[in-house]
Tab-separated table of C-alpha atoms and ligand atoms in Angstrom:
chain	number	residue	atom	x	y	z
A	1	ALA	CA	-116.770	66.907	-141.840
A	2	SER	CA	-117.585	63.384	-142.237
A	3	LYS	CA	-115.120	60.970	-143.526
A	4	ASN	CA	-117.397	60.876	-146.601
A	5	ALA	CA	-117.184	64.840	-147.431
A	6	TYR	CA	-114.827	65.826	-150.998
A	7	VAL	CA	-111.940	68.112	-149.794
A	8	ASP	CA	-111.656	71.149	-151.483
A	9	ALA	CA	-109.247	70.392	-153.945
A	10	ASP	CA	-107.046	74.223	-152.948
A	11	GLU	CA	-106.835	72.577	-149.928
A	12	LEU	CA	-105.566	69.239	-151.047
A	13	ARG	CA	-103.221	71.002	-152.861
A	14	THR	CA	-101.849	72.902	-149.469
A	15	ALA	CA	-101.386	69.215	-148.286
A	16	PHE	CA	-99.638	68.166	-150.684
A	17	ALA	CA	-96.828	71.002	-151.424
A	18	LEU	CA	-96.184	70.594	-148.156
A	19	ALA	CA	-95.886	67.072	-148.279
A	20	MET	CA	-93.310	67.228	-150.247
A	21	SER	CA	-91.548	70.247	-148.632
A	22	ALA	CA	-91.237	68.661	-146.084
A	23	MET	CA	-90.096	65.239	-148.156
A	24	TYR	CA	-87.363	66.824	-150.192
A	25	LYS	CA	-86.180	68.515	-146.746
A	26	LYS	CA	-85.418	65.426	-145.183
A	27	GLU	CA	-84.190	63.941	-148.572
A	28	VAL	CA	-81.604	67.275	-149.382
A	29	PRO	CA	-80.787	69.006	-145.852
A	30	LEU	CA	-79.400	71.642	-148.356
A	31	TYR	CA	-82.701	72.923	-148.946
A	32	GLY	CA	-83.517	73.511	-145.223
A	33	ASN	CA	-81.063	76.322	-145.087
A	34	LEU	CA	-82.181	78.201	-148.040
A	35	MET	CA	-85.268	77.842	-146.618
A	36	ARG	CA	-84.163	79.858	-143.463
A	37	ILE	CA	-81.956	82.815	-146.479
A	38	VAL	CA	-85.237	83.263	-148.178
A	39	ARG	CA	-87.403	83.548	-144.619
A	40	THR	CA	-85.047	86.413	-143.355
A	41	VAL	CA	-84.446	87.978	-147.228
A	42	ASN	CA	-87.991	87.888	-147.611
A	43	ASP	CA	-89.192	89.603	-143.808
A	44	GLU	CA	-85.669	92.544	-144.254
A	45	ALA	CA	-87.522	93.560	-147.436
A	46	LEU	CA	-91.230	93.382	-146.560
A	47	VAL	CA	-90.060	95.625	-143.495
A	48	ARG	CA	-87.750	98.169	-145.807
A	49	SER	CA	-90.817	97.768	-147.719
A	50	SER	CA	-90.466	101.631	-149.268
A	51	THR	CA	-88.461	100.459	-152.421
A	52	PRO	CA	-90.466	100.593	-155.628
A	53	ARG	CA	-89.751	96.998	-155.919
A	54	VAL	CA	-91.476	94.852	-152.891
A	55	THR	CA	-94.347	97.775	-152.779
A	56	ALA	CA	-94.847	96.712	-156.648
A	57	LEU	CA	-94.896	92.830	-155.312
A	58	LYS	CA	-96.543	94.030	-151.435
A	59	ASN	CA	-99.886	95.599	-152.912
A	60	GLY	CA	-100.162	92.800	-155.804
A	61	ASP	CA	-102.186	89.504	-154.770
A	62	VAL	CA	-98.812	88.704	-153.040
A	63	ALA	CA	-99.867	87.817	-149.826
A	64	ALA	CA	-97.639	86.360	-147.053
A	65	GLU	CA	-99.216	83.535	-146.815
A	66	ARG	CA	-99.232	82.932	-149.980
A	67	LEU	CA	-95.523	83.472	-150.540
A	68	ASP	CA	-94.568	81.953	-147.385
A	69	LEU	CA	-95.961	78.572	-148.935
A	70	GLU	CA	-95.011	79.622	-153.176
A	71	ARG	CA	-92.307	76.658	-154.281
A	72	HIS	CA	-92.037	75.655	-157.803
A	73	GLY	CA	-91.021	71.524	-158.273
A	74	ALA	CA	-90.159	69.950	-161.162
A	75	ILE	CA	-90.045	66.505	-163.058
A	76	ARG	CA	-88.488	65.278	-165.671
A	77	LEU	CA	-91.050	62.207	-167.454
A	78	GLY	CA	-89.749	59.345	-169.340
A	79	SER	CA	-92.664	58.868	-171.616
A	80	PRO	CA	-96.573	60.019	-172.514
A	81	TYR	CA	-98.081	56.591	-170.282
A	82	GLU	CA	-95.615	58.695	-167.443
A	83	LEU	CA	-97.256	62.663	-167.854
A	84	ARG	CA	-100.670	61.396	-168.685
A	85	THR	CA	-100.466	59.446	-165.139
A	86	VAL	CA	-99.047	62.941	-163.421
A	87	ARG	CA	-101.370	64.307	-165.435
A	88	ARG	CA	-104.247	63.155	-163.844
A	89	ILE	CA	-102.756	63.266	-160.047
A	90	PHE	CA	-102.195	66.967	-160.980
A	91	ALA	CA	-105.351	67.205	-161.356
A	92	ILE	CA	-106.806	66.429	-158.328
A	93	ILE	CA	-105.531	68.624	-156.918
A	94	GLY	CA	-106.427	71.268	-159.246
A	95	MET	CA	-103.329	72.223	-160.792
A	96	ARG	CA	-103.667	72.117	-164.850
A	97	PRO	CA	-100.581	71.957	-168.304
A	98	VAL	CA	-100.474	75.573	-168.894
A	99	GLY	CA	-98.100	76.820	-171.735
A	100	TYR	CA	-95.258	75.074	-173.737
A	101	TYR	CA	-91.411	75.193	-173.529
A	102	ASP	CA	-88.762	73.845	-175.973
A	103	LEU	CA	-85.962	72.667	-174.235
A	104	SER	CA	-84.217	71.108	-178.167
A	105	GLU	CA	-82.986	74.281	-178.987
A	106	ALA	CA	-80.712	74.283	-175.548
A	107	GLU	CA	-79.708	70.797	-176.435
A	108	LEU	CA	-82.166	69.118	-174.469
A	109	PRO	CA	-83.360	66.668	-175.747
A	110	MET	CA	-87.334	67.287	-174.007
A	111	HIS	CA	-90.150	69.781	-173.943
A	112	ALA	CA	-92.264	70.720	-170.887
A	113	THR	CA	-95.061	72.226	-169.597
A	114	CYS	CA	-96.058	73.547	-166.429
A	115	PHE	CA	-99.118	71.877	-163.971
A	116	ARG	CA	-100.227	75.306	-162.130
A	117	PRO	CA	-103.873	76.622	-160.741
A	118	THR	CA	-105.053	78.654	-163.256
A	119	THR	CA	-107.816	80.669	-161.436
A	120	THR	CA	-107.293	84.304	-159.449
A	121	SER	CA	-109.297	82.719	-155.965
A	122	ALA	CA	-106.946	79.176	-156.705
A	123	LEU	CA	-103.314	81.210	-157.529
A	124	LYS	CA	-103.812	83.010	-154.613
A	125	LYS	CA	-104.927	80.010	-152.077
A	126	ASN	CA	-101.567	78.329	-152.711
A	127	PRO	CA	-99.199	79.011	-156.892
A	128	PHE	CA	-98.015	75.315	-156.542
A	129	ARG	CA	-96.314	74.568	-159.918
A	130	VAL	CA	-94.424	72.040	-161.400
A	131	PHE	CA	-92.034	71.720	-164.581
A	132	THR	CA	-92.943	69.113	-166.146
A	133	THR	CA	-90.327	68.149	-169.336
A	134	LEU	CA	-91.276	64.829	-171.124
A	135	LEU	CA	-88.093	62.764	-173.215
A	136	ARG	CA	-87.521	62.959	-176.984
A	137	PRO	CA	-86.920	59.461	-177.778
A	138	GLU	CA	-86.446	60.970	-181.766
A	139	LEU	CA	-84.424	63.423	-180.530
A	140	LEU	CA	-81.467	61.159	-179.873
A	141	LYS	CA	-78.984	60.668	-182.516
A	142	ASP	CA	-77.214	57.485	-180.811
A	143	ILE	CA	-80.390	54.379	-180.845
A	144	ALA	CA	-78.176	52.620	-178.242
A	145	ALA	CA	-78.647	54.943	-176.021
A	146	ARG	CA	-82.074	55.853	-177.240
A	147	ASP	CA	-83.024	52.226	-176.910
A	148	THR	CA	-81.655	51.308	-173.103
A	149	ALA	CA	-83.312	54.576	-172.780
A	150	LEU	CA	-86.186	53.046	-173.453
A	151	GLU	CA	-86.046	49.416	-172.374
A	152	LEU	CA	-85.404	51.539	-168.576
A	153	ILE	CA	-88.835	53.654	-168.627
A	154	ALA	CA	-90.872	50.598	-169.823
A	155	LYS	CA	-89.279	48.365	-167.502
A	156	ARG	CA	-89.999	50.533	-164.378
A	157	ASP	CA	-93.805	51.544	-161.923
A	158	ILE	CA	-92.928	55.373	-160.421
A	159	PHE	CA	-96.497	55.149	-159.989
A	160	GLY	CA	-97.144	52.144	-156.622
A	161	GLU	CA	-100.615	50.220	-157.728
A	162	LEU	CA	-103.005	51.365	-154.817
A	163	LEU	CA	-102.056	55.307	-156.767
A	164	LEU	CA	-103.139	54.379	-159.094
A	165	ASP	CA	-106.173	52.517	-157.280
A	166	LEU	CA	-107.061	56.423	-156.560
A	167	LEU	CA	-107.133	58.066	-159.156
A	168	ASN	CA	-109.014	55.873	-160.535
A	169	VAL	CA	-111.551	56.000	-157.687
A	170	ALA	CA	-111.079	60.160	-158.466
A	171	ASP	CA	-112.202	59.405	-161.644
A	172	ARG	CA	-115.639	57.910	-161.084
A	173	GLN	CA	-115.668	60.858	-158.132
A	174	GLY	CA	-115.983	63.843	-160.682
A	175	CYS	CA	-112.319	64.206	-160.096
A	176	ARG	CA	-112.105	64.850	-156.027
A	177	LEU	CA	-110.827	62.662	-152.911
A	178	THR	CA	-112.273	62.367	-149.490
A	179	GLN	CA	-111.424	62.987	-146.502
A	180	GLU	CA	-110.196	59.598	-145.654
A	181	GLN	CA	-108.477	59.037	-149.432
A	182	SER	CA	-106.889	62.135	-149.682
A	183	PRO	CA	-104.163	61.726	-146.875
A	184	ILE	CA	-103.035	58.303	-148.588
A	185	PHE	CA	-103.403	60.197	-151.517
A	186	VAL	CA	-100.578	62.518	-150.541
A	187	ARG	CA	-98.526	59.852	-149.431
A	188	GLU	CA	-98.338	57.069	-152.196
A	189	ALA	CA	-97.684	60.493	-154.611
A	190	MET	CA	-94.740	61.115	-151.949
A	191	LYS	CA	-93.219	57.180	-153.840
A	192	THR	CA	-93.597	59.404	-157.025
A	193	PHE	CA	-91.738	62.251	-156.822
A	194	GLY	CA	-89.103	60.913	-153.873
A	195	TRP	CA	-85.941	60.274	-154.155
A	196	ARG	CA	-85.771	56.537	-154.272
A	197	PRO	CA	-81.861	54.961	-154.000
A	198	VAL	CA	-81.484	51.651	-155.755
A	199	ALA	CA	-81.359	52.263	-159.644
A	200	VAL	CA	-83.938	50.786	-162.255
A	201	ALA	CA	-80.698	50.265	-165.012
A	202	THR	CA	-77.070	48.329	-164.269
A	203	LYS	CA	-73.934	50.733	-163.611
A	204	ASP	CA	-72.250	49.849	-167.407
A	205	ALA	CA	-76.411	50.448	-168.809
A	206	TYR	CA	-75.890	53.897	-167.070
A	207	GLN	CA	-72.258	55.124	-167.707
A	208	LYS	CA	-73.139	54.985	-171.188
A	209	LEU	CA	-75.853	57.053	-170.994
A	210	LYS	CA	-74.467	59.348	-169.393
A	211	GLU	CA	-71.956	59.581	-172.232
A	212	GLU	CA	-74.646	60.013	-174.356
A	213	HIS	CA	-76.230	62.947	-172.747
A	214	PRO	CA	-76.298	63.757	-169.014
A	215	ILE	CA	-79.838	64.198	-168.445
A	216	LEU	CA	-80.496	60.383	-169.975
A	217	VAL	CA	-79.955	59.232	-166.269
A	218	ASP	CA	-82.134	60.943	-164.342
A	219	ILE	CA	-84.887	60.650	-166.526
A	220	ALA	CA	-84.231	56.910	-166.957
A	221	CYS	CA	-82.345	55.437	-164.484
A	222	PHE	CA	-84.725	54.781	-161.362
A	223	GLN	CA	-87.343	53.727	-160.065
A	224	SER	CA	-89.102	56.711	-159.208
A	225	SER	CA	-89.724	60.577	-161.393
A	226	HIS	CA	-87.700	62.657	-158.201
A	227	ILE	CA	-88.537	66.248	-157.621
A	228	ASN	CA	-85.397	67.738	-158.563
A	229	HIS	CA	-85.663	70.598	-156.645
A	230	LEU	CA	-88.044	72.763	-155.185
A	231	THR	CA	-87.898	76.029	-155.700
A	232	PRO	CA	-89.098	78.799	-152.819
A	233	ARG	CA	-89.434	82.462	-154.374
A	234	THR	CA	-87.778	85.088	-152.636
A	235	LEU	CA	-89.043	88.958	-152.148
A	236	ASP	CA	-85.279	89.503	-153.190
A	237	ILE	CA	-83.014	88.003	-155.205
A	238	SER	CA	-79.547	89.650	-155.187
A	239	ALA	CA	-79.640	89.399	-151.085
A	240	ALA	CA	-80.365	86.175	-151.088
A	241	GLN	CA	-77.646	85.011	-154.020
A	242	ALA	CA	-75.280	87.377	-151.740
A	243	ARG	CA	-76.259	85.527	-148.576
A	244	MET	CA	-76.336	82.269	-149.836
A	245	LYS	CA	-72.782	83.100	-151.517
A	246	ALA	CA	-71.961	83.884	-147.886
A	247	GLU	CA	-72.928	80.986	-146.133
A	248	GLY	CA	-70.435	79.271	-148.285
A	249	LEU	CA	-73.332	77.077	-151.329
A	250	ASN	CA	-72.038	76.620	-154.359
A	251	VAL	CA	-73.437	79.230	-156.316
A	252	LYS	CA	-73.955	79.757	-159.975
A	253	GLU	CA	-72.512	82.526	-161.124
A	254	ARG	CA	-74.843	84.947	-163.056
A	255	ILE	CA	-79.335	85.489	-162.140
A	256	GLU	CA	-80.374	84.427	-164.995
A	257	GLY	CA	-83.373	86.163	-166.367
A	258	PRO	CA	-83.837	89.854	-166.562
A	259	PRO	CA	-82.005	92.305	-165.284
A	260	PRO	CA	-82.606	93.961	-161.619
A	261	ARG	CA	-85.347	96.789	-161.776
A	262	ASP	CA	-87.636	99.070	-160.154
A	263	CYS	CA	-90.512	97.781	-162.076
A	264	PRO	CA	-89.595	94.167	-161.895
A	265	ILE	CA	-91.038	91.463	-164.388
A	266	LEU	CA	-90.691	87.678	-165.200
A	267	LEU	CA	-88.892	86.238	-163.095
A	268	ARG	CA	-85.058	86.207	-161.757
A	269	GLN	CA	-84.061	82.760	-161.075
A	270	THR	CA	-80.635	81.424	-158.970
A	271	SER	CA	-79.568	77.591	-158.104
A	272	PHE	CA	-76.374	76.156	-156.494
A	273	LEU	CA	-75.393	73.075	-157.560
A	274	ALA	CA	-76.237	69.722	-157.289
A	275	LEU	CA	-75.158	67.593	-154.594
A	276	GLU	CA	-72.977	63.915	-155.086
A	277	GLU	CA	-75.984	60.926	-153.885
A	278	SER	CA	-76.010	57.996	-153.050
A	279	ILE	CA	-77.071	55.203	-155.308
A	280	LEU	CA	-77.352	51.469	-155.177
A	281	PHE	CA	-76.962	49.893	-159.162
A	282	PRO	CA	-78.539	46.044	-159.899
A	283	ARG	CA	-75.959	43.733	-161.097
A	284	LEU	CA	-77.450	40.697	-163.724
A	285	ASN	CA	-76.781	38.639	-160.460
A	286	GLY	CA	-79.313	39.945	-157.901
A	287	THR	CA	-76.171	41.584	-156.213
A	288	PHE	CA	-76.197	45.375	-155.801
A	289	GLU	CA	-73.063	47.562	-155.848
A	290	ASN	CA	-72.011	50.757	-154.914
A	291	GLY	CA	-72.487	54.461	-157.329
A	292	TYR	CA	-73.076	57.939	-156.701
A	293	HIS	CA	-75.573	59.896	-158.908
A	294	LYS	CA	-75.777	64.267	-159.666
A	295	ALA	CA	-79.325	65.980	-160.157
A	296	ARG	CA	-81.102	67.627	-157.727
A	297	PHE	CA	-80.294	71.182	-157.333
A	298	GLY	CA	-81.247	74.513	-154.898
A	299	GLU	CA	-82.962	77.319	-156.630
A	300	ILE	CA	-84.976	80.330	-155.957
A	301	GLU	CA	-86.608	82.616	-157.657
A	302	GLU	CA	-87.814	86.500	-157.641
A	303	ARG	CA	-91.122	87.246	-159.497
A	304	GLY	CA	-92.240	89.908	-161.012
A	305	ALA	CA	-94.658	91.404	-163.569
A	306	ALA	CA	-97.227	89.081	-166.107
A	307	VAL	CA	-95.852	90.924	-169.158
A	308	THR	CA	-98.068	91.045	-173.150
A	309	PRO	CA	-96.627	89.183	-176.110
A	310	ALA	CA	-96.021	92.854	-176.793
A	311	GLY	CA	-94.010	93.198	-173.731
A	312	ARG	CA	-91.957	89.425	-174.239
A	313	GLN	CA	-91.077	90.396	-177.222
A	314	LEU	CA	-89.256	93.287	-176.180
A	315	TYR	CA	-87.876	91.116	-173.459
A	316	ASP	CA	-86.512	88.303	-175.928
A	317	ARG	CA	-85.413	90.946	-178.356
A	318	LEU	CA	-83.238	92.915	-175.710
A	319	LEU	CA	-82.359	89.916	-173.498
A	320	ASP	CA	-80.799	88.259	-177.749
A	321	GLU	CA	-79.699	91.678	-178.338
A	322	ALA	CA	-77.771	91.626	-174.940
A	323	MET	CA	-75.720	87.975	-175.540
A	324	ARG	CA	-74.561	89.128	-179.249
A	325	ARG	CA	-72.911	92.286	-177.360
A	326	ILE	CA	-71.465	89.677	-174.796
A	327	SER	CA	-70.607	87.187	-177.674
A	328	GLN	CA	-68.795	89.793	-179.399
A	329	CYS	CA	-66.817	90.973	-176.169
A	330	PRO	CA	-62.396	90.968	-177.009
A	331	GLY	CA	-62.043	88.029	-174.650
A	332	SER	CA	-64.932	86.870	-172.284
A	333	PRO	CA	-66.506	88.830	-170.209
A	334	GLY	CA	-66.802	88.105	-166.184
A	335	SER	CA	-70.316	88.404	-164.639
A	336	ALA	CA	-70.049	91.098	-163.104
A	337	GLU	CA	-69.039	92.691	-167.133
A	338	GLN	CA	-71.851	90.590	-167.903
A	339	ASP	CA	-74.882	91.704	-165.818
A	340	ARG	CA	-73.450	95.181	-166.740
A	341	ILE	CA	-74.217	94.607	-170.058
A	342	LEU	CA	-77.360	93.241	-169.134
A	343	GLU	CA	-78.317	96.109	-167.403
A	344	GLU	CA	-77.263	98.452	-169.859
A	345	THR	CA	-79.602	96.686	-172.993
A	346	PHE	CA	-82.502	96.890	-170.610
A	347	LYS	CA	-82.443	100.665	-170.271
A	348	GLN	CA	-84.022	100.224	-172.945
A	349	TYR	CA	-87.361	98.237	-171.270
A	350	PRO	CA	-89.268	101.331	-169.520
A	351	ASP	CA	-89.347	101.048	-166.127
A	352	ASP	CA	-92.353	102.508	-164.700
A	353	TRP	CA	-95.120	101.024	-164.096
A	354	ASP	CA	-97.300	103.800	-165.618
A	355	THR	CA	-94.885	103.911	-168.817
A	356	LEU	CA	-95.598	100.033	-169.044
A	357	ARG	CA	-99.000	100.317	-168.745
A	358	ARG	CA	-99.359	103.083	-171.271
A	359	GLU	CA	-97.693	100.539	-173.719
A	360	LYS	CA	-99.730	97.816	-173.267
A	361	LEU	CA	-96.740	95.481	-171.901
A	362	VAL	CA	-97.402	94.245	-168.922
A	363	TYR	CA	-100.255	93.026	-167.208
A	364	PHE	CA	-102.776	94.569	-165.006
A	365	ASP	CA	-105.266	94.422	-162.592
A	366	PHE	CA	-107.703	97.196	-161.945
A	367	ARG	CA	-109.469	98.058	-158.969
A	368	ALA	CA	-111.573	101.232	-158.131
A	369	THR	CA	-110.612	102.558	-154.804
A	370	ALA	CA	-112.046	103.447	-151.187
A	371	LYS	CA	-112.080	107.209	-153.593
A	372	ALA	CA	-114.557	105.591	-156.114
A	373	ASN	CA	-117.628	105.626	-153.583
A	374	ASP	CA	-117.842	109.468	-152.737
A	375	SER	CA	-116.424	111.027	-156.217
A	376	ASN	CA	-119.423	111.721	-158.782
A	377	ILE	CA	-117.916	109.804	-162.150
A	378	PRO	CA	-118.567	110.704	-165.628
A	379	THR	CA	-120.193	108.244	-167.509
A	380	ASN	CA	-117.828	109.304	-171.267
A	381	THR	CA	-114.530	108.806	-169.338
A	382	THR	CA	-111.046	106.637	-170.256
A	383	CYS	CA	-109.662	104.289	-167.993
A	384	ASP	CA	-106.801	106.819	-167.892
A	385	ASN	CA	-108.459	109.312	-166.607
A	386	LEU	CA	-110.343	108.109	-163.332
A	387	LEU	CA	-106.241	106.577	-163.100
A	388	SER	CA	-105.283	109.860	-163.028
A	389	SER	CA	-107.644	110.918	-160.889
A	390	GLY	CA	-107.346	107.975	-158.129
A	391	ILE	CA	-111.135	106.213	-158.483
A	392	LEU	CA	-109.328	102.835	-160.517
A	393	GLU	CA	-105.607	102.181	-159.110
A	394	ALA	CA	-103.398	99.588	-161.500
A	395	VAL	CA	-102.090	96.503	-160.146
A	396	PRO	CA	-99.286	94.889	-161.799
A	397	ILE	CA	-100.778	90.563	-162.354
A	398	THR	CA	-97.522	88.053	-161.482
A	399	TYR	CA	-96.340	86.518	-163.506
A	400	GLU	CA	-97.445	82.839	-162.971
A	401	ASP	CA	-95.194	80.741	-165.291
A	402	PHE	CA	-91.444	79.572	-166.960
A	403	LEU	CA	-88.401	80.493	-169.432
A	404	PRO	CA	-87.022	78.442	-171.384
A	405	LEU	CA	-84.367	80.023	-171.995
A	406	SER	CA	-84.342	81.021	-168.191
A	407	ALA	CA	-84.786	76.684	-167.628
A	408	ALA	CA	-81.575	76.186	-170.119
A	409	GLY	CA	-79.788	77.878	-168.042
A	410	ILE	CA	-80.358	76.638	-164.857
A	411	PHE	CA	-80.416	73.240	-167.066
A	412	GLN	CA	-77.032	73.537	-168.098
A	413	SER	CA	-75.381	74.628	-164.966
A	414	ASN	CA	-76.535	71.415	-163.247
A	415	LEU	CA	-75.602	68.868	-165.551
A	416	GLY	CA	-71.366	69.330	-166.504
A	417	ARG	CA	-70.766	68.459	-169.938
A	418	GLY	CA	-71.042	65.257	-170.753
A	419	LYS	CA	-68.071	63.744	-173.699
A	420	ARG	CA	-70.887	65.148	-176.532
A	421	VAL	CA	-72.796	67.098	-175.104
A	422	GLY	CA	-73.556	68.975	-178.336
A	423	THR	CA	-73.701	66.627	-180.753
A	424	SER	CA	-76.393	63.903	-179.714
A	425	ILE	CA	-79.200	66.148	-180.400
A	426	ARG	CA	-80.283	65.427	-184.374
A	427	SER	CA	-81.768	69.022	-184.565
A	428	ALA	CA	-83.576	71.315	-182.418
A	429	PHE	CA	-87.566	72.300	-183.276
A	430	PRO	CA	-90.771	72.898	-181.035
A	431	ASP	CA	-93.479	70.548	-181.517
A	432	LYS	CA	-96.041	70.828	-179.503
A	433	THR	CA	-98.505	69.061	-180.722
A	434	GLY	CA	-95.929	65.909	-179.872
A	435	TYR	CA	-96.742	67.023	-176.453
A	436	GLU	CA	-100.371	67.601	-176.598
A	437	ARG	CA	-100.245	64.197	-177.946
A	438	ALA	CA	-98.680	62.361	-175.755
A	439	LEU	CA	-100.370	64.139	-172.613
A	440	GLY	CA	-103.235	63.666	-174.338
A	441	CYS	CA	-105.112	66.272	-173.974
A	442	ALA	CA	-104.510	70.016	-174.562
A	443	LEU	CA	-102.213	72.387	-173.113
A	444	MET	CA	-103.341	76.239	-172.404
A	445	ASP	CA	-102.539	78.872	-173.695
A	446	LEU	CA	-99.961	80.934	-171.416
A	447	ASP	CA	-100.966	84.169	-172.257
A	448	LYS	CA	-104.583	83.827	-172.128
A	449	SER	CA	-105.482	83.337	-168.650
A	450	TYR	CA	-103.585	86.802	-167.748
A	451	LEU	CA	-105.646	88.495	-170.750
A	452	ASP	CA	-108.932	87.380	-169.390
A	453	ALA	CA	-107.661	88.387	-165.265
A	454	GLN	CA	-107.662	92.194	-166.357
A	455	GLU	CA	-110.513	91.781	-169.148
A	456	ASP	CA	-112.949	90.509	-165.616
A	457	SER	CA	-110.694	93.210	-163.200
A	458	LEU	CA	-111.593	96.045	-165.834
A	459	ARG	CA	-115.244	94.475	-166.209
A	460	ARG	CA	-115.596	94.558	-162.273
A	461	CYS	CA	-114.507	98.483	-162.069
A	462	ALA	CA	-116.965	98.714	-164.876
A	463	SER	CA	-119.814	97.921	-162.816
A	464	GLU	CA	-118.587	99.221	-159.710
A	465	LEU	CA	-118.262	102.430	-161.125
A	466	GLY	CA	-122.207	101.984	-162.725
A	467	ILE	CA	-120.287	102.734	-166.759
A	468	ALA	CA	-120.389	100.795	-169.768
A	469	TYR	CA	-118.365	98.840	-170.545
A	470	ASP	CA	-117.176	97.562	-174.078
B	501	OOG	C1	-86.686	71.926	-164.919
B	501	OOG	C2	-85.437	73.131	-165.356
B	501	OOG	C3	-86.152	74.421	-165.186
B	501	OOG	C4	-86.654	76.383	-163.947
B	501	OOG	O1	-87.305	76.840	-162.990
B	501	OOG	O2	-86.997	77.316	-165.168
B	501	OOG	C5	-87.137	75.599	-164.118
B	501	OOG	C6	-85.404	71.213	-164.848
B	501	OOG	O3	-84.221	70.893	-164.531
B	501	OOG	O4	-86.144	69.990	-164.890
B	501	OOG	O5	-87.278	74.685	-162.542
B	502	NI	NI1	-87.566	75.401	-161.477
């Protein structure tokens, strides 16, 4: 193709994600081990594919190529300017902000969205996502710490000039880049999301911020907005977790999210703890001193079906109930006991696809089967009838988003306790409008994309079968 031809956003997203993966492997060598473990576990799971859990994933839209490419990253931004510029970067690779996540409930002075592709076809090609948090300085109690953080953020420039130029070029070209511009864009963007070992903050400022809240140093003290993890998707997180432990990785005690089920829903996640990395702190006299920073970690996840608002309510209620039961246990129950309580509580969540569909707890993609061609289709029939006669099949739709409580658990397990965690936040409340104001546009509704996909599939089936659909 000619140098001046535009690159397709889906292709550019894959180039971008691959570049990030290569970069992260160099920066955090353990990520390479993690990828190897996940690949082995996935291959094994696919061989044992008679288990309903894997069959469900295999029968869903999870093509093997997609699974191989699938990653999510996370970044922590300091200002509305940074967020707006990141939004422009992601727009070029077909990623839009979906959903709002309040992390203040977990004593983190931040809120977030997820940038990801939103159409079924783009998700199929490469569902790359980035969990993007923004600092909420107004939630910080300590004025001095807040001022220091804001000064450091205002002083740095995490985007190079060349990258900013290319963003303007893309704006003029309808949010697209040419064959010639694209590799430069990817290369320059990696500088924004890569590790820069020279801090913006002095060691003293770093220490003071860290004492106030350990997350502040990761948000404010560096010259880039380094991705703090890059997560592959596994088909069997329990097996992957066991293998991580066996290889001596420092794995988090418990897996976040729902218990293991025949019909997986939402997502289950676990991580190994952050490593110490050396950094150079600038001195006021222009020289540098050595130091360490601990933020980046490895994470894996197993994705299940997207749930409807009713399904989500049931999930939240049961998780709440399990947590309450755990907190009421005499002594402090170990992780095995906690998992047992979680599993027992979730017996109340139906665990076969038929019931999940009939009770409208999960979103499905409806498809006409081969049987549709040689059957007489009654015009006056129901979806249930067509399903039970095998003319239609219902495939659960994959959950493409995140869970705020799981995110909080992942955050906390990697922070370590600062002196004053628990007292450094003023109060906890969501502020979606505030996030949208900083972002400069509205967040997409998380449910709508699943509902649309389900409705579209029903409409397609009706037209294929030649029956009316209202
Ligand atoms: C983001 C943590 C959230 C997830 O998978 O839930 C997240 C962060 O640590 O910055 O990535
Ligand atoms: Ni994550």
